[in-house]
Each structure stands twice: as structure tokens, then as C-alpha cells.
Amino acid sequence: MKIIELPIEFEFNGQKNYIYPSLIILNNDLTLVDTGYANFITLIENEILKSGYKMMNLKNIIITHYDDDHIGSLYDFKEKYPWINIIAIEIESKYISGEMKSERLIQAEEMLKTMSNSEVDFGNWFIQQLKNLKHISVDEKVHDGDMILDDKCRVIATPGHTSGHISLYFPSLNSVITGDAAVNEKQELIIANPNFCLDVDNGQQSLRKIKNLKAETYYCYHGGKFSL
């Protein structure tokens, strides 16, 4: 069993950006953690293939939370590879499936009311991005503490960024996939953009929770791999 990060390069506002979805390899099965923005499926496929793996072996996609940079291409993956098992914590599944309006969209609409004129265009664009998301049902709903992937991976509730955010702990690898519970900024683990954190106090508690695991490696979606 091993975990590799998939560096996905893209341009935003004329600047080069990266996200780092994780790929878990267990026996011959692949599990992707988070799917990037809409239309990122080809970028992620290319990185998986470049790493020497085959898309036919992609068995699961785990979603850490419902933000558009994490579920944007989920619908496309399921449409192209219908056998994929989509895994998410039950709290987040209602937002991923579109059964309920997402907390992030509610937050964005509230923030728009107090934005300056120079910020309104971005605010409207961001709201539209969230409304354009293609929703899809979750196949396997998990809970805090559940052991998944042949009991090699423990689901850890790390709320704050969103109310149902999860991270993934791998005891045998002494590794954590953080989602947005932690970002790697200049080789330091910090909470993701506090302005988008729905509950900063919970976010700080969740950060302490995964730091207290004292893992050797933290796979951060933003900032990339952090090793002690």
C-alpha cells in the first residue's frame, strides 16, 4: 500500500496554480481522493497514467468535502467510469448530491451583500461556479472513526472548513490526507483560507487533532506533501 500525490497545474487569473489530489494504491486497486475543479478529469487522468497506473483500476473516489475544487469533476469521473464507488461522510453527502443547498453557497451569498464594488464581480462569479456544479449521489456513506479500504484507512472528522469535512489517517503508513483541514504553507501546517472557513474555532481544533497524530507525512491538497 502506498499514497502518491498528483500535482495538477492550472492557470487562474493569469497565475500558475496547483492542487494535489492523492492517489491511494492498495493491491491493484486505486482510490482517488478529491477530483479538482470542473473539467479537470483529463488533467487528473494524465497524472495517474504518468505515474504508471491504469484508469480501469480506479475503484473508489473519496471526497473530503463538497467545495467546487474538490468535487468539480466528480460527475465526469462517475459518468466515464460508472463502476467507481463514491465515498463521503454522511453529513457531506446531502450537499454533494445536491439534496441540500451547500453551506458554501449560503456563505457566498451572504458575503456578497457586504462586498465592495471591486469585489462584487468575483463574488458573483464564485456563486455562479457553485450553482453550476453537477451533483451526484454518494454510493458509500461513512462516519467518523470508520475503517475503510480493507481497514487500512480511518475516517477522521475534521470540521471547520465545512461542517462535515473529513481527513484520512493511515496507521500502517503513519500518514494523513488532510483535504482542507490543513494546508502546507512554507513547510508549516495551517488551516486553509480562514475567510472561507465556516467555523474557525472548529478548524483550529481539527488542525490540532491531525497534528496530534504525529504522522510522518501529511498529504495536503493545497501546498503539497509535508513531511516531518
mmCIF file of C-alpha atoms in Angstrom:
data_model
loop_
_atom_site.group_PDB
_atom_site.id
_atom_site.type_symbol
_atom_site.label_atom_id
_atom_site.label_comp_id
_atom_site.label_asym_id
_atom_site.label_seq_id
_atom_site.Cartn_x
_atom_site.Cartn_y
_atom_site.Cartn_z
ATOM 1 C CA MET A 1 0.000 0.000 0.000
ATOM 2 C CA LYS A 2 1.181 3.497 -0.777
ATOM 3 C CA ILE A 3 -0.020 7.045 -1.357
ATOM 4 C CA ILE A 4 1.192 9.352 -4.095
ATOM 5 C CA GLU A 5 0.245 12.964 -4.732
ATOM 6 C CA LEU A 6 -0.922 14.090 -8.154
ATOM 7 C CA PRO A 7 0.361 17.607 -8.894
ATOM 8 C CA ILE A 8 -2.285 19.281 -11.062
ATOM 9 C CA GLU A 9 -1.132 22.535 -12.640
ATOM 10 C CA PHE A 10 -3.662 25.085 -13.881
ATOM 11 C CA GLU A 11 -3.953 28.810 -14.541
ATOM 12 C CA PHE A 12 -6.210 31.133 -12.571
ATOM 13 C CA ASN A 13 -6.319 34.899 -13.063
ATOM 14 C CA GLY A 14 -3.185 34.695 -15.164
ATOM 15 C CA GLN A 15 -1.228 32.904 -12.438
ATOM 16 C CA LYS A 16 0.052 29.346 -12.254
ATOM 17 C CA ASN A 17 -1.657 27.313 -9.517
ATOM 18 C CA TYR A 18 -1.513 23.764 -8.211
ATOM 19 C CA ILE A 19 -3.737 21.353 -6.363
ATOM 20 C CA TYR A 20 -2.598 17.964 -5.095
ATOM 21 C CA PRO A 21 -5.236 15.215 -5.134
ATOM 22 C CA SER A 22 -3.999 11.972 -3.576
ATOM 23 C CA LEU A 23 -3.956 8.519 -5.128
ATOM 24 C CA ILE A 24 -4.057 5.512 -2.796
ATOM 25 C CA ILE A 25 -2.707 2.242 -4.191
ATOM 26 C CA LEU A 26 -3.870 -0.866 -2.344
ATOM 27 C CA ASN A 27 -3.133 -4.207 -4.002
ATOM 28 C CA ASN A 28 -4.108 -3.439 -7.605
ATOM 29 C CA ASP A 29 -6.927 -1.073 -6.736
ATOM 30 C CA LEU A 30 -6.722 2.710 -6.970
ATOM 31 C CA THR A 31 -8.590 5.208 -4.813
ATOM 32 C CA LEU A 32 -8.608 8.880 -5.764
ATOM 33 C CA VAL A 33 -9.132 11.482 -3.045
ATOM 34 C CA ASP A 34 -10.948 14.560 -4.428
ATOM 35 C CA THR A 35 -11.401 15.431 -8.096
ATOM 36 C CA GLY A 36 -10.397 19.048 -8.736
ATOM 37 C CA TYR A 37 -12.479 21.718 -10.413
ATOM 38 C CA ALA A 38 -14.945 21.097 -13.240
ATOM 39 C CA ASN A 39 -13.257 19.821 -16.402
ATOM 40 C CA PHE A 40 -10.155 18.623 -14.517
ATOM 41 C CA ILE A 41 -10.779 14.951 -15.288
ATOM 42 C CA THR A 42 -8.267 14.861 -18.160
ATOM 43 C CA LEU A 43 -5.573 16.578 -16.083
ATOM 44 C CA ILE A 44 -6.010 14.031 -13.297
ATOM 45 C CA GLU A 45 -6.198 11.062 -15.695
ATOM 46 C CA ASN A 46 -2.931 12.174 -17.285
ATOM 47 C CA GLU A 47 -1.173 12.308 -13.919
ATOM 48 C CA ILE A 48 -2.472 8.864 -12.960
ATOM 49 C CA LEU A 49 -1.292 7.412 -16.269
ATOM 50 C CA LYS A 50 2.040 9.234 -15.996
ATOM 51 C CA SER A 51 2.519 7.577 -12.603
ATOM 52 C CA GLY A 52 2.239 4.176 -14.273
ATOM 53 C CA TYR A 53 -1.318 3.210 -13.306
ATOM 54 C CA LYS A 54 -4.388 2.328 -15.366
ATOM 55 C CA MET A 55 -7.751 4.045 -15.124
ATOM 56 C CA MET A 56 -9.507 0.673 -15.307
ATOM 57 C CA ASN A 57 -8.125 0.016 -11.802
ATOM 58 C CA LEU A 58 -9.733 3.126 -10.301
ATOM 59 C CA LYS A 59 -12.227 1.606 -7.866
ATOM 60 C CA ASN A 60 -13.065 4.407 -5.401
ATOM 61 C CA ILE A 61 -13.226 8.164 -5.091
ATOM 62 C CA ILE A 62 -13.222 9.589 -1.578
ATOM 63 C CA ILE A 63 -14.482 13.150 -1.162
ATOM 64 C CA THR A 64 -13.165 15.120 1.827
ATOM 65 C CA HIS A 65 -15.820 17.839 1.442
ATOM 66 C CA TYR A 66 -18.165 19.397 -1.103
ATOM 67 C CA ASP A 67 -16.247 22.528 -2.271
ATOM 68 C CA ASP A 68 -16.075 23.030 -6.033
ATOM 69 C CA ASP A 69 -12.312 22.471 -6.255
ATOM 70 C CA HIS A 70 -12.821 19.044 -4.655
ATOM 71 C CA ILE A 71 -16.000 17.741 -6.351
ATOM 72 C CA GLY A 72 -15.943 19.720 -9.608
ATOM 73 C CA SER A 73 -15.081 16.714 -11.778
ATOM 74 C CA LEU A 74 -16.774 14.027 -9.674
ATOM 75 C CA TYR A 75 -19.777 13.801 -12.008
ATOM 76 C CA ASP A 76 -17.458 13.381 -15.024
ATOM 77 C CA PHE A 77 -15.496 10.583 -13.348
ATOM 78 C CA LYS A 78 -18.661 8.675 -12.467
ATOM 79 C CA GLU A 79 -20.080 9.147 -15.953
ATOM 80 C CA LYS A 80 -16.896 7.885 -17.623
ATOM 81 C CA TYR A 81 -16.139 5.134 -15.096
ATOM 82 C CA PRO A 82 -19.570 4.071 -13.778
ATOM 83 C CA TRP A 83 -18.140 1.275 -11.618
ATOM 84 C CA ILE A 84 -16.430 3.786 -9.321
ATOM 85 C CA ASN A 85 -17.583 3.723 -5.703
ATOM 86 C CA ILE A 86 -18.040 7.279 -4.376
ATOM 87 C CA ILE A 87 -17.302 7.532 -0.658
ATOM 88 C CA ALA A 88 -18.101 10.506 1.589
ATOM 89 C CA ILE A 89 -19.160 11.180 5.144
ATOM 90 C CA GLU A 90 -22.934 11.172 5.567
ATOM 91 C CA ILE A 91 -23.072 14.857 6.613
ATOM 92 C CA GLU A 92 -21.459 15.995 3.343
ATOM 93 C CA SER A 93 -23.351 13.583 1.087
ATOM 94 C CA LYS A 94 -26.516 15.710 1.024
ATOM 95 C CA TYR A 95 -24.518 18.654 -0.359
ATOM 96 C CA ILE A 96 -22.548 16.508 -2.836
ATOM 97 C CA SER A 97 -25.809 15.053 -4.180
ATOM 98 C CA GLY A 98 -27.497 18.458 -4.299
ATOM 99 C CA GLU A 99 -30.276 17.367 -1.921
ATOM 100 C CA MET A 100 -29.486 20.436 0.164
ATOM 101 C CA LYS A 101 -28.135 23.855 -0.734
ATOM 102 C CA SER A 102 -24.490 23.924 0.271
ATOM 103 C CA GLU A 103 -23.248 25.874 3.243
ATOM 104 C CA ARG A 104 -20.611 27.407 0.972
ATOM 105 C CA LEU A 105 -23.236 28.825 -1.388
ATOM 106 C CA ILE A 106 -25.187 30.266 1.559
ATOM 107 C CA GLN A 107 -21.945 31.782 2.879
ATOM 108 C CA ALA A 108 -21.044 33.249 -0.536
ATOM 109 C CA GLU A 109 -24.482 34.824 -0.972
ATOM 110 C CA GLU A 110 -24.255 36.388 2.494
ATOM 111 C CA MET A 111 -20.723 37.709 1.830
ATOM 112 C CA LEU A 112 -21.884 39.251 -1.452
ATOM 113 C CA LYS A 113 -24.157 41.636 0.488
ATOM 114 C CA THR A 114 -21.177 43.283 2.202
ATOM 115 C CA MET A 115 -18.652 43.192 -0.650
ATOM 116 C CA SER A 116 -17.156 46.373 -2.065
ATOM 117 C CA ASN A 117 -17.783 47.279 -5.704
ATOM 118 C CA SER A 118 -14.353 45.964 -6.654
ATOM 119 C CA GLU A 119 -15.161 42.565 -5.117
ATOM 120 C CA VAL A 120 -18.701 42.085 -6.412
ATOM 121 C CA ASP A 121 -17.688 40.690 -9.804
ATOM 122 C CA PHE A 122 -15.635 37.955 -8.160
ATOM 123 C CA GLY A 123 -18.441 37.270 -5.687
ATOM 124 C CA ASN A 124 -20.981 36.820 -8.464
ATOM 125 C CA TRP A 125 -18.584 34.653 -10.460
ATOM 126 C CA PHE A 126 -17.907 32.438 -7.430
ATOM 127 C CA ILE A 127 -21.621 31.997 -6.715
ATOM 128 C CA GLN A 128 -22.226 31.030 -10.332
ATOM 129 C CA GLN A 129 -19.415 28.447 -10.145
ATOM 130 C CA LEU A 130 -21.123 26.848 -7.163
ATOM 131 C CA LYS A 131 -24.518 26.872 -8.881
ATOM 132 C CA ASN A 132 -23.012 25.264 -11.992
ATOM 133 C CA LEU A 133 -21.736 22.217 -10.110
ATOM 134 C CA LYS A 134 -23.057 18.888 -11.384
ATOM 135 C CA HIS A 135 -24.289 16.902 -8.415
ATOM 136 C CA ILE A 136 -24.156 13.150 -7.990
ATOM 137 C CA SER A 137 -25.214 10.637 -5.367
ATOM 138 C CA VAL A 138 -22.752 9.171 -2.891
ATOM 139 C CA ASP A 139 -22.508 5.351 -3.017
ATOM 140 C CA GLU A 140 -20.956 4.716 0.400
ATOM 141 C CA LYS A 141 -21.699 6.979 3.367
ATOM 142 C CA VAL A 142 -19.196 6.776 6.190
ATOM 143 C CA HIS A 143 -18.858 8.190 9.703
ATOM 144 C CA ASP A 144 -16.152 9.470 11.998
ATOM 145 C CA GLY A 145 -13.885 6.613 13.104
ATOM 146 C CA ASP A 146 -14.934 4.164 10.376
ATOM 147 C CA MET A 147 -12.188 1.956 8.969
ATOM 148 C CA ILE A 148 -12.356 1.697 5.181
ATOM 149 C CA LEU A 149 -10.187 0.381 2.318
ATOM 150 C CA ASP A 150 -9.696 -3.078 3.873
ATOM 151 C CA ASP A 151 -9.369 -1.479 7.325
ATOM 152 C CA LYS A 152 -6.226 0.389 6.243
ATOM 153 C CA CYS A 153 -7.762 3.865 6.424
ATOM 154 C CA ARG A 154 -9.542 5.593 9.294
ATOM 155 C CA VAL A 155 -12.072 8.345 8.601
ATOM 156 C CA ILE A 156 -11.415 11.336 10.850
ATOM 157 C CA ALA A 157 -13.982 14.110 11.262
ATOM 158 C CA THR A 158 -12.175 17.437 10.862
ATOM 159 C CA PRO A 159 -14.960 20.055 10.763
ATOM 160 C CA GLY A 160 -14.365 23.762 10.411
ATOM 161 C CA HIS A 161 -13.664 24.392 6.748
ATOM 162 C CA THR A 162 -17.088 22.815 6.251
ATOM 163 C CA SER A 163 -19.276 21.189 8.893
ATOM 164 C CA GLY A 164 -18.694 17.647 7.619
ATOM 165 C CA HIS A 165 -15.087 17.861 6.422
ATOM 166 C CA ILE A 166 -13.051 14.669 6.816
ATOM 167 C CA SER A 167 -9.390 13.746 6.734
ATOM 168 C CA LEU A 168 -7.964 10.244 6.277
ATOM 169 C CA TYR A 169 -5.456 8.526 8.577
ATOM 170 C CA PHE A 170 -3.356 5.533 7.527
ATOM 171 C CA PRO A 171 -1.821 3.948 10.652
ATOM 172 C CA SER A 172 0.398 1.498 8.754
ATOM 173 C CA LEU A 173 1.887 4.331 6.677
ATOM 174 C CA ASN A 174 1.817 6.865 9.525
ATOM 175 C CA SER A 175 0.284 9.288 7.031
ATOM 176 C CA VAL A 176 -2.680 11.658 6.829
ATOM 177 C CA ILE A 177 -4.547 13.001 3.811
ATOM 178 C CA THR A 178 -5.713 16.368 5.102
ATOM 179 C CA GLY A 179 -8.143 17.714 2.492
ATOM 180 C CA ASP A 180 -8.516 21.355 3.528
ATOM 181 C CA ALA A 181 -8.197 20.709 7.271
ATOM 182 C CA ALA A 182 -4.566 21.697 6.784
ATOM 183 C CA VAL A 183 -2.553 23.347 4.035
ATOM 184 C CA ASN A 184 1.195 23.238 3.618
ATOM 185 C CA GLU A 185 2.396 26.830 3.641
ATOM 186 C CA LYS A 186 6.172 27.254 3.684
ATOM 187 C CA GLN A 187 6.557 23.838 5.300
ATOM 188 C CA GLU A 188 4.091 24.620 8.058
ATOM 189 C CA LEU A 189 0.651 23.110 8.563
ATOM 190 C CA ILE A 190 -2.020 25.795 8.948
ATOM 191 C CA ILE A 191 -5.802 25.910 8.424
ATOM 192 C CA ALA A 192 -6.998 26.631 4.899
ATOM 193 C CA ASN A 193 -8.109 30.147 3.941
ATOM 194 C CA PRO A 194 -9.771 31.413 7.150
ATOM 195 C CA ASN A 195 -12.112 33.655 5.121
ATOM 196 C CA PHE A 196 -13.745 30.529 3.706
ATOM 197 C CA CYS A 197 -13.612 28.544 6.930
ATOM 198 C CA LEU A 198 -17.190 28.154 8.146
ATOM 199 C CA ASP A 199 -16.070 27.797 11.769
ATOM 200 C CA VAL A 200 -12.516 28.935 12.508
ATOM 201 C CA ASP A 201 -12.543 27.605 16.083
ATOM 202 C CA ASN A 202 -13.547 24.153 14.857
ATOM 203 C CA GLY A 203 -10.953 24.479 12.101
ATOM 204 C CA GLN A 204 -8.205 25.116 14.657
ATOM 205 C CA GLN A 205 -9.368 22.182 16.771
ATOM 206 C CA SER A 206 -9.330 19.914 13.712
ATOM 207 C CA LEU A 207 -5.836 21.084 12.802
ATOM 208 C CA ARG A 208 -4.626 20.229 16.313
ATOM 209 C CA LYS A 209 -6.390 16.868 16.032
ATOM 210 C CA ILE A 210 -4.458 15.793 12.946
ATOM 211 C CA LYS A 211 -1.186 17.310 14.178
ATOM 212 C CA ASN A 212 -1.574 15.274 17.369
ATOM 213 C CA LEU A 213 -1.487 12.124 15.255
ATOM 214 C CA LYS A 214 2.212 12.976 14.768
ATOM 215 C CA ALA A 215 2.194 11.428 11.325
ATOM 216 C CA GLU A 216 5.387 11.292 9.317
ATOM 217 C CA THR A 217 3.670 12.589 6.188
ATOM 218 C CA TYR A 218 0.702 14.897 5.627
ATOM 219 C CA TYR A 219 -0.705 14.989 2.088
ATOM 220 C CA CYS A 220 -2.174 18.483 1.714
ATOM 221 C CA TYR A 221 -4.491 19.303 -1.175
ATOM 222 C CA HIS A 222 -3.100 22.832 -1.177
ATOM 223 C CA GLY A 223 0.636 23.173 -0.817
ATOM 224 C CA GLY A 224 1.509 19.538 -1.371
ATOM 225 C CA LYS A 225 3.189 16.931 0.778
ATOM 226 C CA PHE A 226 4.525 17.884 4.213
ATOM 227 C CA SER A 227 6.981 15.515 5.916
ATOM 228 C CA LEU A 228 8.256 15.749 9.456
#
